[in-house]
Amino acid sequence: MVHIQNLSLNFGGQPLFERLNLSLFQKEWVSLLGSSGVGKSTLLRLIAGIDTQGSVQGQINVEPNVRIAWLPQKDTLYPWLSIVDNVQLHAVLYGQKSAKTTEQAKLLLDKVGMFSHLHKACSQLSGGQRQRVALARILMQNADLVLLDEPFSALDAISRHQIQNLAYELLQEKSVLLVTHDPQEALRLSQRIFVLRSLQVNQPAIFSDTIIPTGKAPREFEQGELWGLQQQLLLELSANMGER
């Protein structure tokens, strides 16, 4: 669905990353890890077609008619809108809200376990509940590729585990690129995992070798192999953290 070829990005002559190559396929979760500031979120913005103010070389080829949705770390719910209108935000903004879109939004809120909270204001929702509403909004967009930028990082451990499982269940038919700082999250959910890291101080970041967990996602950490892969990811991330 998306093919990234020899992608490099510079800010004011300072390279952030270089020669990145990555293909995203249908119905596949891919996770991207790396230290803060290495360029993970910037890469998502480039894929989404959002200007990063940098100098770009290389190509991002998106197949025709592929629709892209982006779920950032902050849920970006609009406090002056109802929960239902937050889910059907596109229709609200473009004057396309109707009884049909409202009913669809309610059905999606039911899917994410939020139907009983429709009467609440956004300010009354917990962090986990807000992310469920944001997930329903992603589903409302009916995208082919979903970009997830650390959407579960602010949740407590139990809520994070629950939302991970829910997101995986509801996005199974989509292609997903997940940016995360959490090796366990990547190993639980992904078919392929990359670490974006610099090999030397002040050098542009590149991708690590691909890590491919076995077994069906979402995985539980009962497999010895997953603990070994987590240690491998932590070592790569720790090495990169020491350079920044």
mmCIF file of C-alpha atoms in Angstrom, residues 4-236:
data_model
loop_
_atom_site.group_PDB
_atom_site.id
_atom_site.type_symbol
_atom_site.label_atom_id
_atom_site.label_comp_id
_atom_site.label_asym_id
_atom_site.label_seq_id
_atom_site.Cartn_x
_atom_site.Cartn_y
_atom_site.Cartn_z
ATOM 1 C CA ILE A 4 9.176 4.293 1.052
ATOM 2 C CA GLN A 5 12.351 4.393 -1.032
ATOM 3 C CA ASN A 6 15.681 5.940 0.010
ATOM 4 C CA LEU A 7 13.910 8.542 2.134
ATOM 5 C CA SER A 8 16.126 11.187 3.743
ATOM 6 C CA LEU A 9 15.173 14.304 5.717
ATOM 7 C CA ASN A 10 17.281 17.326 6.622
ATOM 8 C CA PHE A 11 16.518 20.351 8.778
ATOM 9 C CA GLY A 12 18.738 23.327 8.015
ATOM 10 C CA GLY A 13 21.443 21.077 6.624
ATOM 11 C CA GLN A 14 21.339 18.744 9.636
ATOM 12 C CA PRO A 15 20.202 15.233 8.614
ATOM 13 C CA LEU A 16 17.535 13.597 10.792
ATOM 14 C CA PHE A 17 17.367 10.262 9.005
ATOM 15 C CA GLU A 18 18.603 8.919 5.686
ATOM 16 C CA ARG A 19 18.013 6.191 3.106
ATOM 17 C CA LEU A 20 14.971 4.686 4.802
ATOM 18 C CA ASN A 21 13.265 1.881 2.903
ATOM 19 C CA LEU A 22 9.981 0.402 4.070
ATOM 20 C CA SER A 23 6.917 -1.153 2.462
ATOM 21 C CA LEU A 24 3.566 -1.378 4.256
ATOM 22 C CA PHE A 25 1.216 -4.125 3.138
ATOM 23 C CA GLN A 26 -2.481 -4.795 3.580
ATOM 24 C CA LYS A 27 -3.751 -6.182 6.896
ATOM 25 C CA GLU A 28 -0.360 -5.915 8.594
ATOM 26 C CA TRP A 29 0.778 -4.197 11.798
ATOM 27 C CA VAL A 30 4.278 -2.710 11.688
ATOM 28 C CA SER A 31 5.843 -1.074 14.756
ATOM 29 C CA LEU A 32 8.551 1.570 14.834
ATOM 30 C CA LEU A 33 10.606 2.182 17.961
ATOM 31 C CA GLY A 34 13.358 4.676 18.707
ATOM 32 C CA SER A 35 14.475 7.282 21.215
ATOM 33 C CA SER A 36 12.789 10.680 21.466
ATOM 34 C CA GLY A 37 13.785 13.060 18.686
ATOM 35 C CA VAL A 38 15.037 10.394 16.311
ATOM 36 C CA GLY A 39 12.309 11.091 13.740
ATOM 37 C CA LYS A 40 9.539 8.532 14.295
ATOM 38 C CA SER A 41 6.633 10.987 14.431
ATOM 39 C CA THR A 42 8.164 13.022 11.628
ATOM 40 C CA LEU A 43 8.127 9.925 9.439
ATOM 41 C CA LEU A 44 4.420 9.456 10.170
ATOM 42 C CA ARG A 45 3.771 13.062 9.197
ATOM 43 C CA LEU A 46 5.563 12.554 5.900
ATOM 44 C CA ILE A 47 3.505 9.446 5.131
ATOM 45 C CA ALA A 48 0.332 11.367 6.000
ATOM 46 C CA GLY A 49 1.360 14.148 3.610
ATOM 47 C CA ILE A 50 1.843 16.764 6.347
ATOM 48 C CA ASP A 51 4.565 19.348 5.725
ATOM 49 C CA THR A 52 7.484 18.957 8.139
ATOM 50 C CA GLN A 53 9.371 22.110 6.989
ATOM 51 C CA GLY A 54 12.380 19.926 6.193
ATOM 52 C CA SER A 55 14.246 19.094 3.005
ATOM 53 C CA VAL A 56 13.097 15.697 1.736
ATOM 54 C CA GLN A 57 14.872 13.373 -0.655
ATOM 55 C CA GLY A 58 13.639 10.002 -1.834
ATOM 56 C CA GLN A 59 10.099 8.844 -2.436
ATOM 57 C CA ILE A 60 6.940 7.887 -0.586
ATOM 58 C CA ASN A 61 4.664 6.104 -3.052
ATOM 59 C CA VAL A 62 1.098 5.544 -1.884
ATOM 60 C CA GLU A 63 -1.076 3.317 -4.023
ATOM 61 C CA PRO A 64 -4.050 5.063 -5.679
ATOM 62 C CA ASN A 65 -7.188 5.558 -3.561
ATOM 63 C CA VAL A 66 -5.478 4.534 -0.299
ATOM 64 C CA ARG A 67 -7.104 6.492 2.525
ATOM 65 C CA ILE A 68 -4.917 7.399 5.517
ATOM 66 C CA ALA A 69 -5.998 8.151 9.100
ATOM 67 C CA TRP A 70 -3.749 9.374 11.898
ATOM 68 C CA LEU A 71 -4.259 8.869 15.641
ATOM 69 C CA PRO A 72 -1.790 11.041 17.603
ATOM 70 C CA GLN A 73 -0.600 10.558 21.177
ATOM 71 C CA LYS A 74 -3.095 13.155 22.410
ATOM 72 C CA ASP A 75 -6.632 12.156 21.521
ATOM 73 C CA THR A 76 -7.488 15.690 20.244
ATOM 74 C CA LEU A 77 -11.143 15.462 21.225
ATOM 75 C CA TYR A 78 -12.934 18.793 20.890
ATOM 76 C CA PRO A 79 -14.394 19.647 24.327
ATOM 77 C CA TRP A 80 -17.222 21.798 22.904
ATOM 78 C CA LEU A 81 -18.554 18.875 20.825
ATOM 79 C CA SER A 82 -20.513 15.893 22.105
ATOM 80 C CA ILE A 83 -18.922 12.473 22.106
ATOM 81 C CA VAL A 84 -21.011 11.484 19.074
ATOM 82 C CA ASP A 85 -19.994 14.606 17.152
ATOM 83 C CA ASN A 86 -16.335 13.987 17.997
ATOM 84 C CA VAL A 87 -16.638 10.581 16.349
ATOM 85 C CA GLN A 88 -18.320 12.029 13.230
ATOM 86 C CA LEU A 89 -15.987 15.035 13.215
ATOM 87 C CA HIS A 90 -15.372 14.992 9.451
ATOM 88 C CA ALA A 91 -19.101 15.126 8.757
ATOM 89 C CA VAL A 92 -19.548 17.928 11.307
ATOM 90 C CA LEU A 93 -16.719 20.047 9.875
ATOM 91 C CA TYR A 94 -17.849 19.651 6.270
ATOM 92 C CA GLY A 95 -21.556 20.129 6.861
ATOM 93 C CA GLN A 96 -22.330 16.491 6.076
ATOM 94 C CA LYS A 97 -23.728 15.470 9.446
ATOM 95 C CA SER A 98 -26.983 13.537 9.072
ATOM 96 C CA ALA A 99 -29.152 11.009 10.872
ATOM 97 C CA LYS A 100 -27.189 8.306 9.034
ATOM 98 C CA THR A 101 -23.741 9.537 10.140
ATOM 99 C CA THR A 102 -25.005 10.041 13.692
ATOM 100 C CA GLU A 103 -26.320 6.481 13.828
ATOM 101 C CA GLN A 104 -23.037 5.150 12.430
ATOM 102 C CA ALA A 105 -21.095 7.063 15.089
ATOM 103 C CA LYS A 106 -23.275 5.592 17.822
ATOM 104 C CA LEU A 107 -22.769 2.071 16.458
ATOM 105 C CA LEU A 108 -18.993 2.566 16.523
ATOM 106 C CA LEU A 109 -19.124 3.925 20.072
ATOM 107 C CA ASP A 110 -20.990 0.773 21.014
ATOM 108 C CA LYS A 111 -18.200 -1.294 19.419
ATOM 109 C CA VAL A 112 -15.571 0.418 21.550
ATOM 110 C CA GLY A 113 -17.630 0.057 24.732
ATOM 111 C CA MET A 114 -18.662 3.703 25.069
ATOM 112 C CA PHE A 115 -22.374 3.624 24.284
ATOM 113 C CA SER A 116 -23.383 3.972 27.948
ATOM 114 C CA HIS A 117 -21.308 7.176 28.220
ATOM 115 C CA LEU A 118 -22.948 9.126 25.385
ATOM 116 C CA HIS A 119 -24.532 11.591 27.804
ATOM 117 C CA LYS A 120 -21.169 12.681 29.224
ATOM 118 C CA ALA A 121 -19.043 15.636 28.210
ATOM 119 C CA CYS A 122 -15.525 14.877 26.963
ATOM 120 C CA SER A 123 -14.109 16.459 30.145
ATOM 121 C CA GLN A 124 -15.816 13.741 32.206
ATOM 122 C CA LEU A 125 -14.072 10.878 30.436
ATOM 123 C CA SER A 126 -11.025 9.021 31.721
ATOM 124 C CA GLY A 127 -7.896 8.699 29.588
ATOM 125 C CA GLY A 128 -8.863 5.203 28.492
ATOM 126 C CA GLN A 129 -12.382 6.313 27.608
ATOM 127 C CA ARG A 130 -11.069 9.235 25.562
ATOM 128 C CA GLN A 131 -8.836 6.886 23.583
ATOM 129 C CA ARG A 132 -11.821 4.631 22.919
ATOM 130 C CA VAL A 133 -13.686 7.629 21.468
ATOM 131 C CA ALA A 134 -10.623 8.543 19.384
ATOM 132 C CA LEU A 135 -10.470 4.950 18.132
ATOM 133 C CA ALA A 136 -14.137 5.128 17.128
ATOM 134 C CA ARG A 137 -13.358 8.309 15.173
ATOM 135 C CA ILE A 138 -10.570 6.479 13.329
ATOM 136 C CA LEU A 139 -13.026 3.703 12.440
ATOM 137 C CA MET A 140 -15.534 6.310 11.243
ATOM 138 C CA GLN A 141 -12.976 7.503 8.686
ATOM 139 C CA ASN A 142 -12.891 4.025 7.110
ATOM 140 C CA ALA A 143 -9.201 4.422 6.237
ATOM 141 C CA ASP A 144 -7.026 1.765 4.608
ATOM 142 C CA LEU A 145 -3.852 2.766 6.451
ATOM 143 C CA VAL A 146 -3.912 3.868 10.101
ATOM 144 C CA LEU A 147 -0.941 5.723 11.583
ATOM 145 C CA LEU A 148 -0.792 5.370 15.378
ATOM 146 C CA ASP A 149 1.582 7.778 17.121
ATOM 147 C CA GLU A 150 2.018 6.445 20.684
ATOM 148 C CA PRO A 151 -1.755 6.498 21.256
ATOM 149 C CA PHE A 152 -1.658 4.289 24.379
ATOM 150 C CA SER A 153 1.416 5.712 26.147
ATOM 151 C CA ALA A 154 -0.463 7.906 28.647
ATOM 152 C CA LEU A 155 -2.708 5.100 29.897
ATOM 153 C CA ASP A 156 -2.225 2.977 32.997
ATOM 154 C CA ALA A 157 -1.050 -0.600 32.459
ATOM 155 C CA ILE A 158 -4.494 -2.245 32.620
ATOM 156 C CA SER A 159 -6.175 0.323 30.346
ATOM 157 C CA ARG A 160 -3.268 0.134 27.905
ATOM 158 C CA HIS A 161 -3.552 -3.658 27.676
ATOM 159 C CA GLN A 162 -7.323 -3.455 27.122
ATOM 160 C CA ILE A 163 -7.102 -0.733 24.462
ATOM 161 C CA GLN A 164 -4.290 -2.571 22.669
ATOM 162 C CA ASN A 165 -6.487 -5.659 22.386
ATOM 163 C CA LEU A 166 -9.495 -3.610 21.293
ATOM 164 C CA ALA A 167 -7.519 -1.673 18.685
ATOM 165 C CA TYR A 168 -6.049 -4.854 17.258
ATOM 166 C CA GLU A 169 -9.481 -6.476 17.036
ATOM 167 C CA LEU A 170 -11.119 -3.481 15.331
ATOM 168 C CA LEU A 171 -8.231 -2.665 12.980
ATOM 169 C CA GLN A 172 -7.520 -6.215 11.773
ATOM 170 C CA GLU A 173 -8.636 -5.388 8.221
ATOM 171 C CA LYS A 174 -6.421 -2.274 8.075
ATOM 172 C CA SER A 175 -2.746 -1.647 7.561
ATOM 173 C CA VAL A 176 -1.286 -0.128 10.731
ATOM 174 C CA LEU A 177 2.006 1.654 11.393
ATOM 175 C CA LEU A 178 2.481 2.047 15.149
ATOM 176 C CA VAL A 179 5.063 4.365 16.699
ATOM 177 C CA THR A 180 5.787 3.335 20.270
ATOM 178 C CA HIS A 181 8.446 3.560 22.982
ATOM 179 C CA ASP A 182 7.259 0.267 24.490
ATOM 180 C CA PRO A 183 8.971 -2.921 23.218
ATOM 181 C CA GLN A 184 6.254 -5.090 24.807
ATOM 182 C CA GLU A 185 3.552 -3.200 22.938
ATOM 183 C CA ALA A 186 5.387 -3.666 19.650
ATOM 184 C CA LEU A 187 5.940 -7.372 20.311
ATOM 185 C CA ARG A 188 2.314 -7.942 21.339
ATOM 186 C CA LEU A 189 0.771 -6.348 18.273
ATOM 187 C CA SER A 190 3.126 -6.370 15.296
ATOM 188 C CA GLN A 191 4.067 -8.648 12.447
ATOM 189 C CA ARG A 192 7.247 -6.632 11.845
ATOM 190 C CA ILE A 193 9.268 -4.299 14.100
ATOM 191 C CA PHE A 194 11.949 -1.731 13.239
ATOM 192 C CA VAL A 195 14.143 0.437 15.441
ATOM 193 C CA LEU A 196 15.050 3.861 14.047
ATOM 194 C CA ARG A 197 18.459 4.685 15.478
ATOM 195 C CA SER A 198 21.778 6.447 14.892
ATOM 196 C CA LEU A 199 24.904 4.327 14.706
ATOM 197 C CA GLN A 200 27.107 7.225 15.850
ATOM 198 C CA VAL A 201 26.644 10.491 17.700
ATOM 199 C CA ASN A 202 25.072 13.230 15.532
ATOM 200 C CA GLN A 203 24.703 10.877 12.597
ATOM 201 C CA PRO A 204 21.389 10.467 10.732
ATOM 202 C CA ALA A 205 19.151 7.657 11.888
ATOM 203 C CA ILE A 206 18.586 4.486 9.894
ATOM 204 C CA PHE A 207 16.446 1.386 10.358
ATOM 205 C CA SER A 208 17.672 -1.625 12.294
ATOM 206 C CA ASP A 209 17.255 -5.118 10.936
ATOM 207 C CA THR A 210 13.666 -6.307 10.929
ATOM 208 C CA ILE A 211 12.401 -8.198 13.978
ATOM 209 C CA ILE A 212 9.572 -10.642 13.258
ATOM 210 C CA PRO A 213 7.803 -12.136 16.302
ATOM 211 C CA THR A 214 6.183 -15.535 15.856
ATOM 212 C CA GLY A 215 2.651 -16.470 16.862
ATOM 213 C CA LYS A 216 -0.672 -14.745 16.433
ATOM 214 C CA ALA A 217 -1.203 -11.227 17.786
ATOM 215 C CA PRO A 218 -2.114 -9.905 20.242
ATOM 216 C CA ARG A 219 0.520 -12.032 21.962
ATOM 217 C CA GLU A 220 0.888 -12.615 25.682
ATOM 218 C CA PHE A 221 4.300 -12.789 27.294
ATOM 219 C CA GLU A 222 4.121 -16.480 28.057
ATOM 220 C CA GLN A 223 6.576 -17.303 25.267
ATOM 221 C CA GLY A 224 10.249 -17.322 26.172
ATOM 222 C CA GLU A 225 11.073 -16.034 22.697
ATOM 223 C CA LEU A 226 9.214 -12.769 23.347
ATOM 224 C CA TRP A 227 11.273 -12.050 26.463
ATOM 225 C CA GLY A 228 14.440 -12.577 24.425
ATOM 226 C CA LEU A 229 13.221 -10.233 21.678
ATOM 227 C CA GLN A 230 12.250 -7.642 24.274
ATOM 228 C CA GLN A 231 15.780 -7.732 25.680
ATOM 229 C CA GLN A 232 17.161 -7.305 22.150
ATOM 230 C CA LEU A 233 14.948 -4.265 21.556
ATOM 231 C CA LEU A 234 15.837 -2.741 24.929
ATOM 232 C CA LEU A 235 19.545 -3.092 24.166
ATOM 233 C CA GLU A 236 19.121 -1.337 20.814
#
